[in-house]
CSV table of C-alpha atoms in Angstrom, one decimal:
chain,number,residue,atom,x,y,z
A,204,UNK,CA,19.2,14.4,111.1
A,205,UNK,CA,20.8,17.5,112.6
A,206,UNK,CA,23.3,15.2,114.4
A,207,UNK,CA,24.1,13.5,111.1
A,208,UNK,CA,24.7,16.8,109.3
A,209,UNK,CA,26.9,18.0,112.2
A,210,UNK,CA,29.0,14.8,112.1
A,211,UNK,CA,29.4,15.2,108.4
A,212,UNK,CA,30.6,18.6,108.8
A,213,UNK,CA,33.1,17.7,111.4
A,214,UNK,CA,34.5,14.9,109.1
A,215,UNK,CA,34.8,17.2,106.3
A,216,UNK,CA,36.6,19.7,108.3
A,217,UNK,CA,39.0,17.2,109.7
A,218,UNK,CA,39.7,15.9,106.1
A,219,UNK,CA,40.4,19.4,105.0
A,220,UNK,CA,42.8,20.0,107.8
A,221,UNK,CA,44.5,16.7,107.3
A,222,UNK,CA,44.9,17.1,103.5
A,223,UNK,CA,48.1,18.4,102.2
A,224,UNK,CA,47.9,21.9,100.8
A,225,UNK,CA,48.1,22.4,97.1
A,226,UNK,CA,50.5,25.2,95.9
A,227,UNK,CA,48.5,27.9,94.1
A,228,UNK,CA,51.6,29.2,92.3
A,229,UNK,CA,54.3,26.9,91.1
A,230,UNK,CA,56.6,27.7,88.2
A,231,UNK,CA,58.8,25.0,86.8
A,232,UNK,CA,61.8,26.0,84.7
A,233,UNK,CA,62.4,23.8,81.6
A,234,UNK,CA,65.6,22.7,80.1
A,235,UNK,CA,65.1,25.2,77.1
A,236,UNK,CA,64.5,28.1,79.4
A,237,UNK,CA,60.7,28.1,79.2
A,238,UNK,CA,58.5,28.3,82.3
A,239,UNK,CA,55.6,26.0,83.0
A,240,UNK,CA,52.9,27.1,85.4
A,241,UNK,CA,51.0,24.8,87.8
A,242,UNK,CA,47.6,23.4,86.7
A,243,UNK,CA,45.7,25.6,89.1
A,244,UNK,CA,47.2,28.7,87.5
A,245,UNK,CA,46.5,27.3,84.0
A,246,UNK,CA,42.8,26.7,84.9
A,247,UNK,CA,42.6,30.3,86.5
A,248,UNK,CA,44.0,31.8,83.3
A,249,UNK,CA,41.6,29.8,81.1
A,250,UNK,CA,38.6,30.9,83.1
A,251,UNK,CA,39.8,34.5,82.8
A,252,UNK,CA,40.1,34.1,79.0
A,253,UNK,CA,36.6,32.6,78.9
A,254,UNK,CA,35.2,35.6,80.7
A,255,UNK,CA,36.7,37.9,78.0
A,256,UNK,CA,35.1,35.8,75.1
A,257,UNK,CA,31.9,38.0,74.9
A,258,UNK,CA,33.9,41.2,74.5
A,259,UNK,CA,36.2,39.5,72.0
A,260,UNK,CA,33.1,38.3,70.0
A,261,UNK,CA,31.7,41.8,69.9
A,262,UNK,CA,34.8,43.7,69.2
A,263,UNK,CA,36.9,41.4,67.0
A,264,UNK,CA,34.3,39.8,64.7
A,265,UNK,CA,31.5,40.7,62.4
A,266,UNK,CA,28.9,40.5,65.2
A,267,UNK,CA,28.6,44.2,65.9
A,268,UNK,CA,27.7,45.2,62.4
A,269,UNK,CA,25.2,42.4,61.9
A,270,UNK,CA,23.3,42.9,65.2
A,271,UNK,CA,23.1,46.7,64.7
A,272,UNK,CA,21.7,46.3,61.1
A,273,UNK,CA,19.1,43.8,62.2
A,274,UNK,CA,18.0,46.1,65.1
A,275,UNK,CA,17.6,49.1,62.8
A,276,UNK,CA,15.7,46.9,60.3
A,277,UNK,CA,13.3,45.9,62.9
A,278,UNK,CA,12.8,49.5,64.0
A,279,UNK,CA,12.2,50.5,60.3
A,280,UNK,CA,9.6,47.8,60.0
A,281,UNK,CA,7.9,49.1,63.1
A,282,UNK,CA,7.2,45.6,64.4
A,283,UNK,CA,8.2,46.4,68.0
A,284,UNK,CA,9.7,43.3,69.5
A,285,UNK,CA,9.2,41.0,66.5
A,286,UNK,CA,11.6,39.4,65.8
A,287,UNK,CA,12.6,39.3,69.5
A,288,UNK,CA,16.0,40.1,70.8
A,289,UNK,CA,16.8,36.5,71.3
A,290,UNK,CA,16.1,35.7,67.6
A,291,UNK,CA,18.1,38.8,66.5
A,292,UNK,CA,21.1,37.7,68.6
A,293,UNK,CA,20.8,34.2,67.4
A,294,UNK,CA,20.8,35.2,63.8
A,295,UNK,CA,23.7,37.5,64.3
A,296,UNK,CA,25.7,34.9,66.1
A,297,UNK,CA,25.2,32.1,63.5
A,298,UNK,CA,25.8,34.5,60.6
A,299,UNK,CA,29.0,35.7,62.4
A,300,UNK,CA,30.2,32.0,62.6
A,301,UNK,CA,29.5,31.8,58.8
A,302,UNK,CA,31.4,34.9,58.0
A,303,UNK,CA,34.2,34.2,60.3
A,304,UNK,CA,34.5,30.6,59.1
A,305,UNK,CA,37.6,31.0,56.9
A,306,UNK,CA,39.3,33.0,59.6
A,307,UNK,CA,38.5,30.4,62.3
A,308,UNK,CA,39.7,27.6,60.0
A,309,UNK,CA,43.0,29.3,59.5
A,310,UNK,CA,43.5,29.9,63.2
A,311,UNK,CA,42.8,26.2,63.8
A,312,UNK,CA,45.3,25.1,61.1
A,313,UNK,CA,48.1,27.4,61.9
A,314,UNK,CA,47.8,27.7,65.7
A,315,UNK,CA,45.4,25.4,67.5
A,316,UNK,CA,46.1,22.1,65.7
A,317,UNK,CA,50.0,22.4,66.1
A,318,UNK,CA,49.5,23.5,69.8
A,319,UNK,CA,47.3,20.4,70.6
A,320,UNK,CA,49.9,18.2,68.9
A,321,UNK,CA,52.7,19.7,71.2
A,322,UNK,CA,54.4,21.0,68.1
A,323,UNK,CA,54.1,24.6,69.2
A,324,UNK,CA,54.4,26.5,72.5
A,325,UNK,CA,51.5,28.6,74.0
A,326,UNK,CA,53.1,31.9,73.0
A,327,UNK,CA,53.9,30.8,69.5
A,328,UNK,CA,50.3,29.5,69.1
A,329,UNK,CA,48.9,32.9,70.3
A,330,UNK,CA,51.2,34.8,67.9
A,331,UNK,CA,50.2,32.5,65.0
A,332,UNK,CA,46.5,33.0,65.8
A,333,UNK,CA,46.8,36.7,65.8
A,334,UNK,CA,47.8,36.9,62.1
A,335,UNK,CA,44.5,35.8,60.4
A,336,UNK,CA,42.5,37.8,62.9
A,337,UNK,CA,44.6,40.9,62.4
A,338,UNK,CA,44.2,40.5,58.6
A,339,UNK,CA,40.4,40.3,58.9
A,340,UNK,CA,40.1,43.3,61.2
A,341,UNK,CA,42.6,45.5,59.2
A,342,UNK,CA,40.5,44.7,56.0
A,343,UNK,CA,37.3,46.1,57.7
A,344,UNK,CA,39.0,49.0,59.4
A,345,UNK,CA,39.0,52.5,57.8
A,346,UNK,CA,42.3,54.2,57.5
A,347,UNK,CA,41.1,57.4,59.1
A,348,UNK,CA,39.8,55.6,62.1
A,349,UNK,CA,43.1,53.7,62.5
A,350,UNK,CA,45.0,57.0,62.0
A,351,UNK,CA,42.8,58.6,64.7
A,352,UNK,CA,43.6,56.2,67.4
A,353,UNK,CA,47.2,56.0,66.3
A,354,UNK,CA,47.4,59.8,66.6
A,355,UNK,CA,45.9,59.6,70.1
A,356,UNK,CA,48.2,56.9,71.3
A,357,UNK,CA,51.2,58.8,69.8
A,358,UNK,CA,52.1,56.1,67.3
A,359,UNK,CA,51.3,57.7,64.0
A,360,UNK,CA,53.5,55.6,61.8
A,361,UNK,CA,53.9,51.7,61.4
A,362,UNK,CA,56.4,50.1,59.2
A,363,UNK,CA,54.0,47.3,58.3
A,364,UNK,CA,50.5,46.0,59.3
A,365,UNK,CA,52.0,43.5,61.7
A,366,UNK,CA,53.2,46.3,63.8
A,367,UNK,CA,49.7,47.7,64.7
A,368,UNK,CA,49.0,46.5,68.3
A,369,UNK,CA,45.7,45.0,69.1
A,370,UNK,CA,45.1,47.6,71.8
A,371,UNK,CA,45.0,50.2,68.9
A,372,UNK,CA,43.4,48.0,66.2
A,373,UNK,CA,40.4,46.9,68.3
A,374,UNK,CA,38.9,50.5,68.9
A,375,UNK,CA,39.5,51.5,65.4
A,376,UNK,CA,37.8,48.3,64.1
A,377,UNK,CA,34.9,48.8,66.5
A,378,UNK,CA,34.5,52.4,65.3
A,379,UNK,CA,34.6,51.5,61.6
A,380,UNK,CA,32.0,48.6,62.2
A,381,UNK,CA,29.7,51.2,63.9
A,382,UNK,CA,29.9,53.5,60.9
A,383,UNK,CA,29.3,50.8,58.4
A,384,UNK,CA,26.4,49.4,60.3
A,385,UNK,CA,24.7,52.8,60.5
A,386,UNK,CA,25.3,53.4,56.8
A,387,UNK,CA,23.6,50.1,55.9
A,388,UNK,CA,20.9,50.8,58.4
A,389,UNK,CA,20.2,54.1,56.8
A,390,UNK,CA,19.7,52.6,53.4
A,391,UNK,CA,17.4,50.0,54.8
A,392,UNK,CA,15.4,52.7,56.5
A,393,UNK,CA,14.6,54.8,53.4
A,394,UNK,CA,12.0,52.7,51.7
A,395,UNK,CA,10.0,52.1,54.8
A,396,UNK,CA,10.2,55.8,55.6
A,397,UNK,CA,8.8,56.5,52.2
A,398,UNK,CA,5.9,54.2,52.9
A,399,UNK,CA,5.2,55.9,56.2
A,400,UNK,CA,5.2,59.4,54.6
A,401,UNK,CA,2.8,58.3,51.8
A,402,UNK,CA,0.4,56.6,54.3
A,403,UNK,CA,0.5,59.7,56.6
A,404,UNK,CA,-0.2,62.1,53.7
A,405,UNK,CA,-3.2,59.9,52.5
A,406,UNK,CA,-4.7,59.8,56.0
A,407,UNK,CA,-4.2,63.5,56.4
A,408,UNK,CA,-5.9,64.2,53.1
A,409,UNK,CA,-8.8,62.0,54.1
A,410,UNK,CA,-9.2,63.8,57.4
A,411,UNK,CA,-8.3,60.7,59.4
A,412,UNK,CA,-6.0,62.6,61.7
A,413,UNK,CA,-6.9,60.5,64.8
A,414,UNK,CA,-5.8,57.2,63.1
A,415,UNK,CA,-2.2,56.3,63.5
A,416,UNK,CA,-0.3,56.0,60.3
A,417,UNK,CA,1.8,53.1,61.7
A,418,UNK,CA,-1.2,50.9,62.0
A,419,UNK,CA,-2.0,51.3,58.3
A,420,UNK,CA,1.6,51.3,57.0
A,421,UNK,CA,2.8,48.2,58.9
A,422,UNK,CA,1.1,45.6,56.7
A,423,UNK,CA,2.3,47.5,53.5
A,424,UNK,CA,5.9,47.4,54.9
A,425,UNK,CA,5.7,43.7,55.8
A,426,UNK,CA,4.2,42.9,52.4
A,427,UNK,CA,7.0,44.9,50.6
A,428,UNK,CA,9.7,43.2,52.6
A,429,UNK,CA,8.3,39.7,51.9
A,430,UNK,CA,7.8,40.4,48.2
A,431,UNK,CA,11.4,41.5,47.6
A,432,UNK,CA,12.7,38.5,49.7
A,433,UNK,CA,14.0,41.0,52.2
A,434,UNK,CA,15.7,38.6,54.7
A,435,UNK,CA,17.7,36.9,52.0
A,436,UNK,CA,18.8,40.3,50.7
A,437,UNK,CA,19.7,41.6,54.1
A,438,UNK,CA,21.6,38.5,55.1
A,439,UNK,CA,23.3,38.2,51.8
A,440,UNK,CA,24.4,41.8,51.8
A,441,UNK,CA,25.8,41.6,55.3
A,442,UNK,CA,27.7,38.4,54.4
A,443,UNK,CA,29.2,39.9,51.2
A,444,UNK,CA,30.0,43.3,52.8
A,445,UNK,CA,32.9,41.6,54.5
A,446,UNK,CA,34.7,40.2,51.5
A,447,UNK,CA,34.0,42.7,48.8
């Protein structure tokens, strides 16, 4: 068996040595002046872009606001790890696809579909795809957050919205999303906090100081959340908060 493996290794090494080398970087100039990169470079660039998708999902979509609000809601209910992190992330992910549906459809129509049909170059497709994404992000970004990062970068004035670079828009959008998420989370926290205070006061007046108020208030908070159809209200509020 060892001899067979050794023979196989030798054959593979000989085949590798005999095989002609593949150029890693090859640039072909077109008749119209555009440059086409070799397939290996295209694959490398594609893999690099895929590695950036999680960051783009978090910083350029509604995912940040949704997952923070759901996490604060779970904390307010006091249910520890129920729903679990996997469930919360799954809910946030699919609700993000629902909210970003019109934006993604427009990106497909104006950029991806013409690019796949060879009607548009790569750079032109990227520029066309930026437009609906930029419009969505600018609609959710506060002016003071945008002005803050513009002042830090030394670019305090822009002639039009299209002049705002993504390197400035992304941190401003993320900051605005964090503010909005914590504002919604604060409003969600108040009714459950009231229940905790009432239960703690009742237990204190009855002399049950050794009994944890969380144990008693948890079923009341769950009952209140179910009676008001809390999940539908939270999901509906999150979805409509992006288009109001």
